[in-house]
PDB file of C-alpha atoms in Angstrom:
ATOM      1  CA  UNK C   1      14.385 -14.230   2.181  1.00 92.00           C
ATOM      2  CA  UNK C   2      10.715 -12.214   1.972  1.00 95.00           C
ATOM      3  CA  UNK C   3       7.382 -14.411   2.339  1.00 97.00           C
ATOM      4  CA  UNK C   4       4.556 -13.748   0.979  1.00 98.00           C
ATOM      5  CA  UNK C   5       1.528 -15.231   1.174  1.00 98.00           C
ATOM      6  CA  UNK C   6      -1.270 -15.424  -1.844  1.00 97.00           C
ATOM      7  CA  UNK C   7      -4.956 -15.400  -0.074  1.00 96.00           C
ATOM      8  CA  UNK C   8      -7.351 -16.754  -2.905  1.00 93.00           C
ATOM      9  CA  UNK C   9     -10.142 -19.470  -2.505  1.00 91.00           C
ATOM     10  CA  UNK C  10      -9.400 -20.312  -6.852  1.00 90.00           C
ATOM     11  CA  UNK C  11      -6.498 -23.005  -6.219  1.00 91.00           C
ATOM     12  CA  UNK C  12      -5.309 -22.820  -9.888  1.00 91.00           C
ATOM     13  CA  UNK C  13      -5.188 -19.151  -9.383  1.00 91.00           C
ATOM     14  CA  UNK C  14      -3.002 -18.760  -6.005  1.00 91.00           C
ATOM     15  CA  UNK C  15      -0.493 -22.144  -7.542  1.00 93.00           C
ATOM     16  CA  UNK C  16       0.374 -20.842  -9.810  1.00 94.00           C
ATOM     17  CA  UNK C  17       1.032 -17.069  -8.043  1.00 94.00           C
ATOM     18  CA  UNK C  18       2.900 -19.495  -6.089  1.00 95.00           C
ATOM     19  CA  UNK C  19       5.194 -20.735  -8.929  1.00 95.00           C
ATOM     20  CA  UNK C  20       5.652 -17.545  -9.836  1.00 95.00           C
ATOM     21  CA  UNK C  21       6.925 -15.823  -6.727  1.00 96.00           C
ATOM     22  CA  UNK C  22       9.036 -18.488  -5.971  1.00 95.00           C
ATOM     23  CA  UNK C  23      10.576 -19.042  -9.020  1.00 94.00           C
ATOM     24  CA  UNK C  24      12.183 -14.788  -8.142  1.00 95.00           C
ATOM     25  CA  UNK C  25      15.582 -15.556  -6.734  1.00 94.00           C
ATOM     26  CA  UNK C  26      15.067 -14.867  -2.196  1.00 95.00           C
ATOM     27  CA  UNK C  27      11.345 -14.969  -3.034  1.00 97.00           C
ATOM     28  CA  UNK C  28       8.856 -17.638  -0.926  1.00 97.00           C
ATOM     29  CA  UNK C  29       5.539 -18.092  -0.876  1.00 97.00           C
ATOM     30  CA  UNK C  30       2.552 -19.398   1.006  1.00 96.00           C
ATOM     31  CA  UNK C  31      -1.217 -19.699  -0.223  1.00 97.00           C
ATOM     32  CA  UNK C  32      -4.557 -20.297   1.731  1.00 96.00           C
ATOM     33  CA  UNK C  33      -8.116 -19.789   1.149  1.00 94.00           C
ATOM     34  CA  UNK C  34      -9.747 -16.712   2.598  1.00 92.00           C
ATOM     35  CA  UNK C  35     -11.171 -18.502   5.482  1.00 93.00           C
ATOM     36  CA  UNK C  36      -8.015 -19.273   7.788  1.00 95.00           C
ATOM     37  CA  UNK C  37      -6.213 -16.181   6.112  1.00 96.00           C
ATOM     38  CA  UNK C  38      -5.375 -14.659   9.185  1.00 96.00           C
ATOM     39  CA  UNK C  39      -4.953 -16.725  11.178  1.00 96.00           C
ATOM     40  CA  UNK C  40      -2.247 -17.840   8.380  1.00 97.00           C
ATOM     41  CA  UNK C  41      -0.197 -15.296   8.797  1.00 97.00           C
ATOM     42  CA  UNK C  42      -0.530 -14.530  12.408  1.00 96.00           C
ATOM     43  CA  UNK C  43       1.121 -17.675  12.843  1.00 95.00           C
ATOM     44  CA  UNK C  44       3.980 -16.976   9.293  1.00 96.00           C
ATOM     45  CA  UNK C  45       4.497 -13.907   9.790  1.00 96.00           C
ATOM     46  CA  UNK C  46       4.675 -12.713   5.989  1.00 97.00           C
ATOM     47  CA  UNK C  47       6.195  -9.561   4.597  1.00 96.00           C
ATOM     48  CA  UNK C  48       3.749  -9.178   1.696  1.00 97.00           C
ATOM     49  CA  UNK C  49      -0.141 -10.472   1.577  1.00 97.00           C
ATOM     50  CA  UNK C  50      -1.789 -10.670  -2.100  1.00 97.00           C
ATOM     51  CA  UNK C  51      -5.301 -10.769  -1.191  1.00 96.00           C
ATOM     52  CA  UNK C  52      -8.198 -11.094  -3.340  1.00 93.00           C
ATOM     53  CA  UNK C  53     -10.569  -8.059  -2.987  1.00 89.00           C
ATOM     54  CA  UNK C  54     -13.972 -10.230  -4.158  1.00 87.00           C
ATOM     55  CA  UNK C  55     -13.474 -13.801  -3.256  1.00 89.00           C
ATOM     56  CA  UNK C  56     -17.478 -15.544  -3.577  1.00 84.00           C
ATOM     57  CA  UNK C  57     -17.022 -17.360   0.400  1.00 85.00           C
ATOM     58  CA  UNK C  58     -15.010 -14.652   1.999  1.00 90.00           C
ATOM     59  CA  UNK C  59     -15.486 -11.000   2.492  1.00 91.00           C
ATOM     60  CA  UNK C  60     -12.341  -9.832   1.857  1.00 92.00           C
ATOM     61  CA  UNK C  61     -12.765  -6.543   3.178  1.00 93.00           C
ATOM     62  CA  UNK C  62     -12.533  -7.879   6.490  1.00 94.00           C
ATOM     63  CA  UNK C  63      -9.646  -9.657   6.293  1.00 96.00           C
ATOM     64  CA  UNK C  64      -8.132  -6.990   5.010  1.00 95.00           C
ATOM     65  CA  UNK C  65      -8.797  -5.084   8.297  1.00 94.00           C
ATOM     66  CA  UNK C  66      -7.894  -8.738  10.365  1.00 96.00           C
ATOM     67  CA  UNK C  67      -4.278  -8.867   8.610  1.00 96.00           C
ATOM     68  CA  UNK C  68      -4.117  -5.006   9.182  1.00 92.00           C
ATOM     69  CA  UNK C  69      -5.374  -5.477  13.220  1.00 92.00           C
ATOM     70  CA  UNK C  70      -2.189  -7.820  13.162  1.00 94.00           C
ATOM     71  CA  UNK C  71       0.410  -6.566  16.421  1.00 90.00           C
ATOM     72  CA  UNK C  72       2.968  -6.111  13.144  1.00 88.00           C
ATOM     73  CA  UNK C  73       1.104  -6.263   9.925  1.00 92.00           C
ATOM     74  CA  UNK C  74       2.087  -7.181   6.848  1.00 94.00           C
ATOM     75  CA  UNK C  75       1.778  -5.114   3.336  1.00 93.00           C
ATOM     76  CA  UNK C  76      -1.031  -6.012   1.952  1.00 95.00           C
ATOM     77  CA  UNK C  77      -1.823  -5.454  -1.599  1.00 94.00           C
ATOM     78  CA  UNK C  78      -5.368  -6.530  -3.126  1.00 92.00           C
ATOM     79  CA  UNK C  79      -5.580  -8.207  -6.169  1.00 90.00           C
ATOM     80  CA  UNK C  80      -8.248  -6.869  -8.270  1.00 83.00           C
ATOM     81  CA  UNK C  81     -10.313  -7.061 -11.652  1.00 76.00           C
ATOM     82  CA  UNK C  82     -10.394  -4.140 -13.901  1.00 66.00           C
ATOM     83  CA  UNK C  83     -13.812  -3.435 -13.630  1.00 59.00           C
ATOM     84  CA  UNK C  84     -13.657  -3.375  -9.719  1.00 63.00           C
ATOM     85  CA  UNK C  85     -12.903   0.738  -9.930  1.00 64.00           C
ATOM     86  CA  UNK C  86     -14.786   1.179  -6.940  1.00 69.00           C
ATOM     87  CA  UNK C  87     -13.702  -2.238  -4.782  1.00 78.00           C
ATOM     88  CA  UNK C  88      -9.838  -0.975  -5.893  1.00 77.00           C
ATOM     89  CA  UNK C  89      -9.832   3.023  -3.583  1.00 76.00           C
ATOM     90  CA  UNK C  90     -11.694   1.008  -0.652  1.00 81.00           C
ATOM     91  CA  UNK C  91      -8.666  -1.304  -0.175  1.00 85.00           C
ATOM     92  CA  UNK C  92      -6.743   1.477  -0.143  1.00 80.00           C
ATOM     93  CA  UNK C  93      -8.646   3.897   1.998  1.00 79.00           C
ATOM     94  CA  UNK C  94      -8.920   1.174   4.630  1.00 84.00           C
ATOM     95  CA  UNK C  95      -4.929   0.915   4.584  1.00 84.00           C
ATOM     96  CA  UNK C  96      -4.362  -1.321   1.556  1.00 88.00           C
ATOM     97  CA  UNK C  97      -0.350  -0.677   0.705  1.00 87.00           C
ATOM     98  CA  UNK C  98      -1.699  -1.158  -3.148  1.00 85.00           C
ATOM     99  CA  UNK C  99      -3.209  -3.268  -5.930  1.00 87.00           C
ATOM    100  CA  UNK C 100      -2.962  -5.865  -8.742  1.00 88.00           C
ATOM    101  CA  UNK C 101      -4.008  -7.001 -11.368  1.00 85.00           C
ATOM    102  CA  UNK C 102      -5.015 -11.118 -10.917  1.00 83.00           C
ATOM    103  CA  UNK C 103      -3.408 -10.957 -15.069  1.00 82.00           C
ATOM    104  CA  UNK C 104       0.174  -8.955 -13.643  1.00 86.00           C
ATOM    105  CA  UNK C 105       2.917 -10.377 -16.140  1.00 89.00           C
ATOM    106  CA  UNK C 106       4.966 -12.745 -14.317  1.00 93.00           C
ATOM    107  CA  UNK C 107       7.772 -10.031 -14.483  1.00 93.00           C
ATOM    108  CA  UNK C 108       5.714  -7.345 -12.728  1.00 90.00           C
ATOM    109  CA  UNK C 109       4.316  -9.346  -9.980  1.00 93.00           C
ATOM    110  CA  UNK C 110       7.640 -10.272  -8.576  1.00 94.00           C
ATOM    111  CA  UNK C 111       8.850  -6.297  -9.109  1.00 93.00           C
ATOM    112  CA  UNK C 112       6.067  -5.681  -7.772  1.00 92.00           C
ATOM    113  CA  UNK C 113       6.476  -8.411  -4.488  1.00 95.00           C
ATOM    114  CA  UNK C 114      10.014  -6.381  -3.860  1.00 94.00           C
ATOM    115  CA  UNK C 115       8.606  -3.188  -3.915  1.00 90.00           C
ATOM    116  CA  UNK C 116       5.638  -4.117  -2.034  1.00 91.00           C
ATOM    117  CA  UNK C 117       8.379  -5.014   0.812  1.00 92.00           C
ATOM    118  CA  UNK C 118      10.772  -2.542   1.211  1.00 86.00           C
ATOM    119  CA  UNK C 119       7.848  -0.346   2.077  1.00 83.00           C
ATOM    120  CA  UNK C 120       7.029   1.946  -0.839  1.00 81.00           C
ATOM    121  CA  UNK C 121       3.438   1.771  -2.296  1.00 81.00           C
ATOM    122  CA  UNK C 122       2.611  -0.692  -6.006  1.00 85.00           C
ATOM    123  CA  UNK C 123      -0.802   0.689  -7.935  1.00 80.00           C
ATOM    124  CA  UNK C 124      -1.880  -0.997 -11.696  1.00 73.00           C
ATOM    125  CA  UNK C 125      -2.678   0.315 -13.883  1.00 61.00           C
ATOM    126  CA  UNK C 126      -6.497   0.808 -13.305  1.00 57.00           C
ATOM    127  CA  UNK C 127      -5.671   1.975  -9.708  1.00 58.00           C
ATOM    128  CA  UNK C 128      -3.358   4.458 -10.386  1.00 60.00           C
ATOM    129  CA  UNK C 129      -5.816   6.081 -13.098  1.00 60.00           C
ATOM    130  CA  UNK C 130      -8.549   5.458 -10.848  1.00 60.00           C
ATOM    131  CA  UNK C 131      -6.106   7.309  -7.814  1.00 61.00           C
ATOM    132  CA  UNK C 132      -4.992  10.345  -9.897  1.00 57.00           C
ATOM    133  CA  UNK C 133      -8.565  10.979 -11.061  1.00 60.00           C
ATOM    134  CA  UNK C 134     -10.240  11.570  -7.845  1.00 60.00           C
ATOM    135  CA  UNK C 135      -6.813  13.422  -6.561  1.00 54.00           C
ATOM    136  CA  UNK C 136      -8.147  15.758 -10.092  1.00 55.00           C
ATOM    137  CA  UNK C 137     -11.441  15.836  -8.707  1.00 58.00           C
ATOM    138  CA  UNK C 138     -10.496  16.499  -4.641  1.00 53.00           C
ATOM    139  CA  UNK C 139      -7.902  19.417  -5.734  1.00 51.00           C
ATOM    140  CA  UNK C 140     -10.882  21.197  -6.943  1.00 54.00           C
ATOM    141  CA  UNK C 141     -13.154  20.957  -3.373  1.00 60.00           C
ATOM    142  CA  UNK C 142     -11.894  23.952  -1.002  1.00 63.00           C
ATOM    143  CA  UNK C 143     -13.124  22.098   1.883  1.00 72.00           C
ATOM    144  CA  UNK C 144     -11.495  18.632   1.242  1.00 70.00           C
ATOM    145  CA  UNK C 145      -8.017  21.026   0.304  1.00 75.00           C
ATOM    146  CA  UNK C 146      -8.338  23.288   3.674  1.00 82.00           C
ATOM    147  CA  UNK C 147      -8.938  20.055   5.867  1.00 81.00           C
ATOM    148  CA  UNK C 148      -5.485  18.870   4.550  1.00 83.00           C
ATOM    149  CA  UNK C 149      -3.777  21.572   5.142  1.00 86.00           C
ATOM    150  CA  UNK C 150      -4.982  22.172   9.046  1.00 88.00           C
ATOM    151  CA  UNK C 151      -3.817  18.720   9.219  1.00 88.00           C
ATOM    152  CA  UNK C 152      -0.339  19.120   7.453  1.00 90.00           C
ATOM    153  CA  UNK C 153      -0.055  22.057  10.143  1.00 90.00           C
ATOM    154  CA  UNK C 154       0.622  19.265  12.775  1.00 90.00           C
ATOM    155  CA  UNK C 155       3.439  18.575  11.380  1.00 93.00           C
ATOM    156  CA  UNK C 156       7.275  20.287  11.736  1.00 93.00           C
ATOM    157  CA  UNK C 157       9.069  20.700   9.093  1.00 92.00           C
ATOM    158  CA  UNK C 158      11.145  17.356   9.046  1.00 94.00           C
ATOM    159  CA  UNK C 159       7.825  15.309   8.853  1.00 94.00           C
ATOM    160  CA  UNK C 160       7.041  18.115   5.765  1.00 92.00           C
ATOM    161  CA  UNK C 161      10.405  16.337   4.178  1.00 92.00           C
ATOM    162  CA  UNK C 162       9.289  12.795   5.105  1.00 93.00           C
ATOM    163  CA  UNK C 163       5.419  13.467   3.709  1.00 92.00           C
ATOM    164  CA  UNK C 164       6.641  15.029   0.852  1.00 90.00           C
ATOM    165  CA  UNK C 165       8.797  11.901  -0.022  1.00 89.00           C
ATOM    166  CA  UNK C 166       6.478   9.427   1.334  1.00 87.00           C
ATOM    167  CA  UNK C 167       3.971  10.771  -1.521  1.00 83.00           C
ATOM    168  CA  UNK C 168       7.077  11.301  -4.414  1.00 80.00           C
ATOM    169  CA  UNK C 169       6.909   6.955  -3.594  1.00 76.00           C
ATOM    170  CA  UNK C 170      10.128   6.745  -1.879  1.00 81.00           C
ATOM    171  CA  UNK C 171      10.734   4.270   0.354  1.00 82.00           C
ATOM    172  CA  UNK C 172      12.111   4.729   3.769  1.00 86.00           C
ATOM    173  CA  UNK C 173      15.771   3.717   2.783  1.00 86.00           C
ATOM    174  CA  UNK C 174      15.689   6.018  -0.428  1.00 87.00           C
ATOM    175  CA  UNK C 175      13.869   8.396   2.748  1.00 91.00           C
ATOM    176  CA  UNK C 176      17.053   7.606   5.120  1.00 91.00           C
ATOM    177  CA  UNK C 177      20.039   8.255   2.332  1.00 92.00           C
ATOM    178  CA  UNK C 178      18.653  11.692   1.115  1.00 93.00           C
ATOM    179  CA  UNK C 179      18.067  13.308   4.732  1.00 93.00           C
ATOM    180  CA  UNK C 180      21.231  11.708   6.051  1.00 94.00           C
ATOM    181  CA  UNK C 181      18.868   9.529   7.789  1.00 93.00           C
ATOM    182  CA  UNK C 182      18.234   5.795   9.829  1.00 93.00           C
ATOM    183  CA  UNK C 183      16.463   4.118   8.560  1.00 89.00           C
ATOM    184  CA  UNK C 184      15.154   3.470  12.604  1.00 91.00           C
ATOM    185  CA  UNK C 185      14.684   7.352  12.635  1.00 94.00           C
ATOM    186  CA  UNK C 186      12.625   7.410   9.167  1.00 92.00           C
ATOM    187  CA  UNK C 187      10.314   4.745  10.215  1.00 90.00           C
ATOM    188  CA  UNK C 188       9.641   7.199  13.348  1.00 93.00           C
ATOM    189  CA  UNK C 189       8.795   9.718  11.450  1.00 94.00           C
ATOM    190  CA  UNK C 190       6.363   7.893   9.626  1.00 92.00           C
ATOM    191  CA  UNK C 191       4.785   6.449  12.126  1.00 90.00           C
ATOM    192  CA  UNK C 192       4.701   9.816  14.002  1.00 93.00           C
ATOM    193  CA  UNK C 193       3.138  11.169  10.939  1.00 94.00           C
ATOM    194  CA  UNK C 194       0.921   8.700  10.444  1.00 90.00           C
ATOM    195  CA  UNK C 195      -0.522   9.358  13.748  1.00 91.00           C
ATOM    196  CA  UNK C 196      -1.405  13.386  13.264  1.00 92.00           C
ATOM    197  CA  UNK C 197      -2.499  12.834  10.202  1.00 90.00           C
ATOM    198  CA  UNK C 198      -4.818  10.010  11.089  1.00 86.00           C
ATOM    199  CA  UNK C 199      -4.143   7.266   8.526  1.00 83.00           C
ATOM    200  CA  UNK C 200      -2.908   3.896   8.473  1.00 75.00           C
ATOM    201  CA  UNK C 201      -0.930   3.664   5.004  1.00 78.00           C
ATOM    202  CA  UNK C 202       1.757   5.223   3.074  1.00 81.00           C
ATOM    203  CA  UNK C 203      -1.067   6.076   0.211  1.00 77.00           C
ATOM    204  CA  UNK C 204      -3.638   7.777   2.201  1.00 80.00           C
ATOM    205  CA  UNK C 205      -0.776   9.886   3.787  1.00 85.00           C
ATOM    206  CA  UNK C 206       0.680  10.941  -0.285  1.00 82.00           C
ATOM    207  CA  UNK C 207      -3.521  12.206  -0.632  1.00 79.00           C
ATOM    208  CA  UNK C 208      -3.518  14.505   1.989  1.00 85.00           C
ATOM    209  CA  UNK C 209      -0.100  15.588   0.813  1.00 85.00           C
ATOM    210  CA  UNK C 210      -1.102  16.503  -2.827  1.00 78.00           C
ATOM    211  CA  UNK C 211      -4.693  18.207  -1.723  1.00 78.00           C
ATOM    212  CA  UNK C 212      -2.700  20.590   0.765  1.00 80.00           C
ATOM    213  CA  UNK C 213      -0.545  20.750  -2.017  1.00 72.00           C
ATOM    214  CA  UNK C 214       3.221  20.606  -0.018  1.00 63.00           C
ATOM    215  CA  UNK C 215       6.016  23.107  -1.458  1.00 54.00           C
ATOM    216  CA  UNK C 216       8.405  19.960  -1.223  1.00 48.00           C
ATOM    217  CA  UNK C 217       5.411  17.445  -2.483  1.00 44.00           C
ATOM    218  CA  UNK C 218       5.368  16.105  -6.032  1.00 41.00           C
ATOM    219  CA  UNK C 219       2.800  14.897  -8.269  1.00 39.00           C
ATOM    220  CA  UNK C 220       1.660  11.178  -6.521  1.00 40.00           C
ATOM    221  CA  UNK C 221       2.757   8.351  -9.724  1.00 40.00           C
ATOM    222  CA  UNK C 222       2.317   4.741  -9.532  1.00 40.00           C
ATOM    223  CA  UNK C 223       5.012   2.598  -8.239  1.00 41.00           C
ATOM    224  CA  UNK C 224       4.527   0.208 -11.005  1.00 40.00           C
ATOM    225  CA  UNK C 225       1.635  -0.907 -14.354  1.00 39.00           C
TER     226      UNK C 225
END
């Protein structure tokens, strides 16, 4: 059973999201407000958190950092509006695993929760287009590209392969099947790659892979949206 924690200060919105998630097979959901989010996550240990990054009474970025600082942090996707491009990109840089629009349809919402739970990235059309636009700008920034190449030079050949597959949007299970490795081994490789690159999630690792133009790396694609 995959547990999702919905963090929002609007009781109607979070109740609606909870109802949609719990209507799906093997998904459950709990809800809380922003002020109680970190404590609730520490208590119930959710697999996925859907966090409103624009709550009026709570600093969504502070909540995001608090969730990611937990000993076994959940996969956090931010909920945003179509006009909050800068907030979305800031959340991804901090370590969010993706972004969903608040008006995401029921089927896409359920699919996104499942995608997040297995370790993949979820980006709405808004976040995906903004991130790809930023990557395209970085492609013409020689300093960013050189820095990314220096970082990836520290990786072993196998780590290069794993990083390229992370950038493709593959889950740890998918990478394991492709490279004939156990999921635990893949997790160890991914953790080591994050440490060497100085990143905290797959989005940030994929950005560096794209900037470095790894030979095996496919262009970053949106997992959902």
